Amino acid sequence: MEDAVPDTTHSLALISAVDPALLSLIDLALSGEDAVVIRARLLPQEGPEGTVRLVSTGGLDQEPVSLDLPMPTHCHTCSLREVLVAVAQDRAIQDPGGTTVVLLPPAIELVHLVPRLAQELEEAGRAEGLDLRLAGVAHALEAHTAQDELLEHHPLSERGLEAHPEDARCTGEVHMVNLGYADLILSLGQDEAGAGADLIEHLRPHSSLLLPGLDAPLLDCLLAINHDAGAAVGRVHPATTQAWGGPDGHGVWTLDLFATLPFHPGRLRELVADLAGHGLCARGCFWLPSRPGRVCAWEVAGGALSVGDAGSWAEAPDLPWAGQGRAGALDGVGLVDGAASGAGPASGGPDAVRGGAAPGEPRCHLVVTGVGDPRVREQVRQAFDRVLLRSEEMSHALAWIGVDDGLGDWFGGEG
């Protein structure tokens, strides 16, 4: 019998979190594993442009090894990406077939770091002839604090985690995008956390893996995954967001609001507080007759509402359910179908989706998650229905094009 050919592919895995103490626990838990664990930190105040600090503990009986590298650019995320590519290349040369796990700086948003990192790792591997892959990407949080950190407003600056002096992000914003993007969710205390645990279930994709604590085989699970950046972006892009649902035993609910009609700009501004609600998480997209070609992004997390331009409908990722219809997608426990007056049964052939919107066609789709108080849920549902352009108003929709819609301060320009 011939000897098996050894695997020479070096694997890079990434773990994010908001709480630095949680990253320290993970570092300790991985200390006995067959992998080099590197803790990355961003120190913008050190050096001319800032510093990326890499610390590898190497195990309980070894002294930590620390390396400070100057940030190559003013962009913190870009600098971190360049450093990680260089680290991965060096590790692939030093340890073919080995594993490197990077604990990312606290509050890094995966969607801004990882897709380009995956692309550059692939390009670097080809250029240098290295066997190198991006394995699983994980996000870690504590289930018993999840409800507070996701639904209440806790600015990163209060914890000294802001990326720059003007960084106004809060914990909920980081958790929500990373829960959607990550391949694997590490939820400490998941089995005992009640509503917090259920909230995590509602906000994570069905395709992601949930580990309920550090007793789980974290490294093995990370290595079993090949990160697909395109699929991960599709999970968090406003135009392709989905309602995943989850357990409802502790009062957690998800409202799935969909319509093919646009929002009325004036009524949107008037009813924005009712649509955003209080103590909720929401994500998704909408369109306006004054901006017919643009994907308008909607996100509510940590008590903060964010509205912006997410590109054109033609450039949006493919709908994850295109070609499959949407039937049955709302049958999960804890999901409430909130299709409004602009929605109807899917029709029109294999590419039709819920409400009749085909890939690339404008639509309003908001996924709203909360805990308890059905009155808030009903308030949001009614606000969504009221904000929509009424059918009889659609005949005048073209009159909005080129007209100031009064929302320029939201989108950074005139309508």
Coordinates of C-alpha atoms in Angstrom, one line a residue:
M1 CA 0.0 0.0 0.0
E2 CA 1.3 3.4 -1.0
D3 CA 1.9 6.0 1.8
A4 CA -0.7 8.7 1.9
V5 CA 0.4 12.0 0.4
P6 CA 0.6 14.6 3.2
D7 CA -1.6 17.6 3.0
T8 CA 0.6 20.7 2.5
T9 CA -2.2 23.2 2.5
H10 CA -1.8 25.8 5.3
S11 CA -5.1 26.8 6.8
L12 CA -5.9 30.3 8.2
A13 CA -8.9 30.7 10.5
L14 CA -10.3 33.9 11.9
I15 CA -12.3 34.7 15.1
S16 CA -14.0 38.0 15.9
A17 CA -15.6 39.3 19.0
V18 CA -16.6 42.6 20.6
D19 CA -15.4 41.8 24.1
P20 CA -11.6 41.6 24.5
A21 CA -12.0 39.3 27.6
L22 CA -13.8 36.8 25.4
L23 CA -10.9 36.8 22.9
S24 CA -8.6 36.1 25.9
L25 CA -10.7 33.1 26.9
I26 CA -10.6 31.7 23.4
D27 CA -6.9 32.2 23.3
L28 CA -6.5 30.2 26.4
A29 CA -8.9 27.5 25.2
L30 CA -6.9 27.0 22.0
S31 CA -3.5 26.9 23.8
G32 CA -3.3 23.1 23.7
E33 CA -4.4 22.7 20.1
D34 CA -2.2 21.9 17.1
A35 CA -2.2 25.4 15.8
V36 CA -0.4 28.7 16.1
V37 CA -2.8 31.3 17.7
I38 CA -2.1 34.9 17.0
R39 CA -3.8 37.8 18.8
A40 CA -4.0 40.9 16.6
R41 CA -4.5 44.4 17.9
L42 CA -4.7 47.8 16.3
L43 CA -2.8 50.6 18.0
P44 CA -3.6 53.8 16.0
Q45 CA -1.8 56.1 18.5
E46 CA 1.5 54.3 18.3
G47 CA 4.0 55.1 15.5
P48 CA 3.7 57.6 12.6
E49 CA 0.6 55.9 11.1
G50 CA -0.3 53.5 13.9
T51 CA 0.8 50.0 14.7
V52 CA -0.6 46.5 14.2
R53 CA 0.5 44.3 17.1
L54 CA 0.7 40.5 16.7
V55 CA 1.0 38.4 19.9
S56 CA 1.4 34.6 19.8
T57 CA 1.3 32.9 23.2
G58 CA 2.5 29.5 21.8
G59 CA 1.1 27.6 24.8
L60 CA 0.8 27.7 28.5
D61 CA 4.5 26.9 29.1
Q62 CA 5.9 29.4 26.6
E63 CA 6.5 33.1 26.7
P64 CA 4.4 35.2 24.4
V65 CA 6.1 36.5 21.2
S66 CA 5.1 40.0 20.2
L67 CA 5.7 41.7 16.9
D68 CA 4.8 45.4 16.2
L69 CA 4.3 46.3 12.5
P70 CA 3.7 49.8 11.2
M71 CA 0.3 50.3 9.6
P72 CA 1.0 50.5 5.8
T73 CA -2.0 52.8 5.2
H74 CA -4.3 55.3 7.0
C75 CA -7.1 52.7 6.7
H76 CA -7.1 50.4 9.7
T77 CA -8.9 47.6 8.1
C78 CA -6.7 47.8 4.9
S79 CA -3.6 47.7 7.1
L80 CA -4.8 44.7 9.1
R81 CA -5.6 42.9 5.8
E82 CA -2.2 43.5 4.4
V83 CA -0.5 42.3 7.6
L84 CA -2.7 39.2 7.7
V85 CA -1.8 38.3 4.1
A86 CA 1.9 38.6 4.9
V87 CA 1.4 36.5 8.0
A88 CA -0.4 33.8 6.1
Q89 CA 2.3 33.7 3.4
D90 CA 5.1 33.4 6.0
R91 CA 3.2 30.7 7.9
A92 CA 2.5 28.7 4.8
I93 CA 6.2 28.6 4.0
Q94 CA 7.2 27.8 7.6
D95 CA 4.5 25.2 8.3
P96 CA 3.0 23.5 5.2
G97 CA -0.1 21.6 6.2
G98 CA -0.3 23.6 9.5
T99 CA -2.9 25.9 10.9
T100 CA -2.9 29.5 12.0
V101 CA -5.8 31.0 14.0
V102 CA -6.0 34.8 14.2
L103 CA -8.0 36.4 17.0
L104 CA -9.0 39.7 15.3
P105 CA -9.0 43.0 17.0
P106 CA -12.2 43.7 19.0
A107 CA -15.2 45.1 17.1
I108 CA -13.8 44.4 13.6
E109 CA -16.7 44.1 11.1
L110 CA -16.0 40.9 9.1
V111 CA -17.8 42.1 6.0
H112 CA -15.3 45.0 5.6
L113 CA -12.2 42.8 6.2
V114 CA -12.7 39.2 5.0
P115 CA -14.0 39.3 1.4
R116 CA -10.9 41.3 0.1
L117 CA -8.7 39.2 2.4
A118 CA -10.0 36.0 0.9
Q119 CA -9.3 37.4 -2.6
E120 CA -5.8 38.5 -1.8
L121 CA -4.9 35.2 -0.1
E122 CA -6.0 33.4 -3.2
E123 CA -3.9 35.7 -5.4
A124 CA -0.9 35.5 -3.1
G125 CA -1.1 31.8 -3.1
R126 CA -1.1 31.6 -6.9
A127 CA 1.7 34.2 -7.3
E128 CA 4.0 32.5 -4.7
G129 CA 3.1 28.9 -5.4
L130 CA 1.8 28.4 -1.9
D131 CA -0.9 26.0 -0.7
L132 CA -3.0 28.3 1.3
R133 CA -6.7 28.5 2.2
L134 CA -9.1 30.5 4.3
A135 CA -10.8 28.1 6.6
G136 CA -13.7 29.0 8.9
V137 CA -14.6 32.5 10.0
A138 CA -16.2 32.7 13.5
H139 CA -17.9 35.3 15.6
A140 CA -18.0 34.9 19.4
L141 CA -20.3 36.4 22.0
E142 CA -21.8 35.6 25.3
A143 CA -25.5 34.6 25.1
H144 CA -26.5 36.0 28.5
T145 CA -25.4 39.6 27.4
A146 CA -26.6 39.2 23.8
Q147 CA -30.0 40.8 24.3
D148 CA -28.6 43.9 26.0
E149 CA -25.7 44.3 23.6
L150 CA -27.8 43.8 20.5
L151 CA -31.0 45.7 21.4
E152 CA -29.7 48.5 23.7
H153 CA -27.4 51.3 22.8
H154 CA -23.8 50.7 24.0
P155 CA -21.3 52.9 22.0
L156 CA -17.9 51.2 21.4
S157 CA -16.3 54.4 22.6
E158 CA -17.6 53.8 26.2
R159 CA -15.5 50.6 26.2
G160 CA -12.4 52.1 24.6
L161 CA -13.0 50.0 21.4
E162 CA -13.6 52.8 18.9
A163 CA -11.5 52.6 15.7
H164 CA -11.0 56.3 15.6
P165 CA -12.3 59.4 17.5
E166 CA -15.3 59.8 15.2
D167 CA -16.3 56.1 15.4
A168 CA -20.0 56.2 16.6
R169 CA -20.7 52.5 16.2
C170 CA -22.3 50.5 19.0
T171 CA -22.0 46.9 20.1
G172 CA -25.3 45.9 18.4
E173 CA -24.1 47.0 14.9
V174 CA -21.0 44.9 15.1
H175 CA -22.7 41.8 16.5
M176 CA -25.5 41.9 14.0
V177 CA -23.3 42.1 10.9
N178 CA -20.9 39.5 12.2
L179 CA -23.6 37.1 13.2
G180 CA -24.8 37.2 9.6
Y181 CA -21.4 37.0 8.0
A182 CA -19.6 34.4 10.1
D183 CA -19.5 30.7 9.1
L184 CA -19.5 29.7 12.8
I185 CA -21.1 31.3 15.9
L186 CA -19.5 30.6 19.2
S187 CA -22.1 31.4 21.8
L188 CA -20.9 31.1 25.4
G189 CA -23.7 30.1 27.8
Q190 CA -26.1 29.3 24.9
D191 CA -27.9 26.5 26.8
E192 CA -28.8 28.6 29.8
A193 CA -29.3 32.1 28.4
G194 CA -33.0 32.1 27.6
A195 CA -34.0 35.1 25.4
G196 CA -30.4 36.0 24.6
A197 CA -29.8 32.5 23.2
D198 CA -33.0 32.6 21.2
L199 CA -32.1 36.1 19.8
I200 CA -28.8 34.7 18.5
E201 CA -30.7 31.9 16.8
H202 CA -33.0 34.4 15.1
L203 CA -30.1 36.5 13.8
R204 CA -27.7 33.8 12.6
P205 CA -28.2 32.2 9.1
H206 CA -29.4 28.6 8.9
S207 CA -26.2 27.7 7.1
S208 CA -23.9 28.8 10.0
L209 CA -22.7 26.4 12.7
L210 CA -23.6 27.2 16.3
L211 CA -21.2 26.1 19.0
P212 CA -22.7 26.5 22.6
G213 CA -19.4 27.0 24.4
L214 CA -15.7 26.5 24.6
D215 CA -16.1 22.8 25.4
A216 CA -17.0 22.3 21.7
P217 CA -14.3 21.3 19.2
L218 CA -13.8 24.9 17.9
L219 CA -10.6 24.2 16.0
D220 CA -11.9 21.1 14.3
C221 CA -15.1 22.9 13.2
L222 CA -13.1 25.9 11.8
L223 CA -10.9 23.5 9.8
A224 CA -13.9 21.7 8.4
I225 CA -15.0 24.9 6.7
N226 CA -13.8 26.5 3.5
H227 CA -14.9 30.1 3.7
D228 CA -17.1 31.3 0.8
A229 CA -16.9 35.1 0.8
G230 CA -19.5 35.5 -1.9
A231 CA -22.0 33.5 0.1
A232 CA -21.2 35.4 3.3
V233 CA -21.6 38.8 1.7
G234 CA -25.0 37.6 0.3
R235 CA -26.1 36.8 3.8
V236 CA -25.6 40.4 5.0
H237 CA -26.2 42.5 1.9
P238 CA -29.4 44.6 2.3
A239 CA -30.8 43.4 -1.0
T240 CA -30.5 39.7 -0.1
T241 CA -31.3 39.6 3.6
Q242 CA -33.4 36.7 4.8
A243 CA -35.6 36.0 7.8
W244 CA -34.2 33.0 9.5
G245 CA -36.4 32.7 12.6
G246 CA -35.7 30.6 15.6
P247 CA -37.2 29.5 19.0
D248 CA -40.0 31.6 20.4
G249 CA -40.2 30.1 23.9
H250 CA -38.8 33.2 25.5
G251 CA -40.8 35.8 23.5
V252 CA -38.3 36.3 20.6
W253 CA -40.0 37.0 17.3
T254 CA -39.0 37.9 13.7
L255 CA -41.2 39.9 11.4
D256 CA -40.7 39.4 7.7
L257 CA -42.0 42.5 5.8
F258 CA -42.0 42.4 2.0
A259 CA -43.5 44.4 -0.8
T260 CA -42.8 45.3 -4.5
L261 CA -44.2 48.8 -4.1
P262 CA -41.8 51.5 -3.1
F263 CA -41.8 53.6 0.0
H264 CA -43.3 57.1 -0.2
P265 CA -40.5 59.5 0.7
G266 CA -42.6 61.9 2.6
R267 CA -44.4 59.2 4.7
L268 CA -41.1 57.4 5.3
R269 CA -39.7 60.5 6.9
E270 CA -42.9 61.1 8.9
L271 CA -43.1 57.5 10.2
V272 CA -39.5 56.6 10.5
A273 CA -39.6 56.3 14.3
D274 CA -42.6 53.9 14.1
L275 CA -40.9 51.8 11.5
A276 CA -37.6 51.6 13.4
G277 CA -39.4 50.8 16.7
H278 CA -37.6 50.5 20.0
G279 CA -35.5 47.7 21.3
L280 CA -35.3 45.9 18.0
C281 CA -32.9 44.6 15.4
A282 CA -33.8 45.1 11.7
R283 CA -32.0 44.8 8.4
G284 CA -33.0 44.9 4.8
C285 CA -33.7 47.1 1.8
F286 CA -36.2 49.4 0.3
W287 CA -36.6 51.5 -2.8
L288 CA -38.0 55.0 -3.5
P289 CA -39.7 56.4 -6.6
S290 CA -37.2 59.2 -6.5
R291 CA -34.2 56.8 -6.5
P292 CA -35.6 53.9 -8.6
G293 CA -32.3 52.3 -9.5
R294 CA -30.7 52.4 -6.0
V295 CA -30.8 49.8 -3.2
C296 CA -31.6 51.8 -0.1
A297 CA -30.2 50.0 3.0
W298 CA -32.1 49.9 6.3
E299 CA -30.5 48.7 9.5
V300 CA -31.5 49.0 13.2
A301 CA -29.2 47.7 15.9
G302 CA -28.4 48.8 19.4
G303 CA -31.0 51.5 19.4
A304 CA -29.4 53.2 16.3
L305 CA -31.0 53.5 12.8
S306 CA -28.8 53.5 9.7
V307 CA -30.1 54.4 6.3
G308 CA -27.9 54.6 3.2
D309 CA -27.2 53.8 -0.4
A310 CA -26.1 50.2 -1.1
G311 CA -25.4 50.4 -4.8
S312 CA -27.6 49.7 -7.8
W313 CA -30.2 46.9 -8.0
A314 CA -28.4 45.5 -11.1
E315 CA -25.2 45.1 -9.0
A316 CA -26.8 43.5 -6.0
P317 CA -26.0 39.9 -5.2
D318 CA -28.3 37.2 -6.6
L319 CA -31.3 36.4 -4.4
P320 CA -30.5 33.3 -2.4
W321 CA -33.9 31.8 -3.2
A322 CA -34.0 32.7 -6.9
G323 CA -35.2 29.8 -9.0
Q324 CA -36.6 28.1 -5.9
G325 CA -39.6 30.2 -5.1
R326 CA -40.2 31.5 -1.6
A327 CA -42.9 29.1 -0.5
G328 CA -42.3 27.7 3.0
A329 CA -39.6 30.2 3.9
L330 CA -41.8 31.7 6.6
D331 CA -42.7 28.4 8.2
G332 CA -39.9 28.4 10.8
V333 CA -40.7 28.7 14.5
G334 CA -40.9 32.3 15.6
L335 CA -41.4 33.8 12.2
V336 CA -44.3 36.1 11.5
D337 CA -45.3 36.7 7.8
G338 CA -45.6 40.4 7.4
A339 CA -46.2 40.7 3.7
A340 CA -47.9 44.0 3.1
S341 CA -50.3 45.3 0.4
G342 CA -47.7 45.4 -2.3
A343 CA -46.9 41.7 -2.0
G344 CA -48.7 38.8 -3.5
P345 CA -48.0 35.1 -4.2
A346 CA -44.9 34.3 -6.2
S347 CA -45.6 34.0 -9.9
G348 CA -44.0 34.5 -13.3
G349 CA -41.7 31.5 -13.8
P350 CA -38.7 29.9 -12.3
D351 CA -37.0 33.2 -11.3
A352 CA -40.0 34.7 -9.5
V353 CA -39.7 35.2 -5.8
R354 CA -42.0 36.2 -3.0
G355 CA -44.2 39.1 -4.1
G356 CA -43.3 38.7 -7.8
A357 CA -39.9 40.5 -7.5
A358 CA -37.4 38.9 -9.8
P359 CA -33.6 39.1 -9.3
G360 CA -32.5 42.7 -9.9
E361 CA -36.0 44.2 -9.5
P362 CA -36.6 46.8 -6.8
R363 CA -38.4 45.7 -3.6
C364 CA -38.9 46.6 0.0
H365 CA -37.8 43.8 2.4
L366 CA -37.3 44.4 6.1
V367 CA -36.5 41.7 8.6
V368 CA -37.3 42.8 12.1
T369 CA -36.5 40.9 15.3
G370 CA -37.5 41.8 18.8
V371 CA -38.3 40.3 22.2
G372 CA -41.8 40.4 23.8
D373 CA -44.3 43.3 23.5
P374 CA -46.5 42.4 20.5
R375 CA -47.6 46.0 20.4
V376 CA -44.2 47.1 19.1
R377 CA -44.3 44.3 16.5
E378 CA -47.8 45.5 15.3
Q379 CA -46.6 49.1 15.3
V380 CA -43.7 48.2 12.9
R381 CA -46.0 46.2 10.7
Q382 CA -48.6 49.0 10.4
A383 CA -45.9 51.6 9.8
F384 CA -44.4 49.5 6.9
D385 CA -47.9 49.2 5.3
R386 CA -48.5 52.9 5.7
V387 CA -45.2 54.0 4.3
L388 CA -45.7 52.1 1.1
L389 CA -46.8 54.0 -2.0
R390 CA -50.4 53.1 -2.5
S391 CA -51.5 51.4 -5.7
E392 CA -53.4 54.5 -6.9
E393 CA -50.2 56.6 -6.4
M394 CA -48.1 54.4 -8.6
S395 CA -49.4 56.1 -11.7
H396 CA -47.7 59.3 -10.6
A397 CA -44.4 57.6 -9.5
L398 CA -42.5 58.9 -12.5
A399 CA -43.1 62.4 -11.3
W400 CA -40.7 61.7 -8.4
I401 CA -37.7 61.1 -10.6
G402 CA -35.3 64.0 -10.5
V403 CA -37.3 65.7 -7.7
D404 CA -35.8 66.6 -4.3
D405 CA -37.4 63.9 -2.1
G406 CA -36.4 65.6 1.2
L407 CA -34.1 62.7 2.1
G408 CA -30.8 64.1 0.9
D409 CA -29.5 64.3 4.5
W410 CA -30.0 60.6 4.8
F411 CA -28.2 59.6 1.6
G412 CA -25.6 62.3 1.3
G413 CA -27.2 64.2 -1.6
E414 CA -30.3 65.3 -3.4
G415 CA -33.0 62.8 -4.5

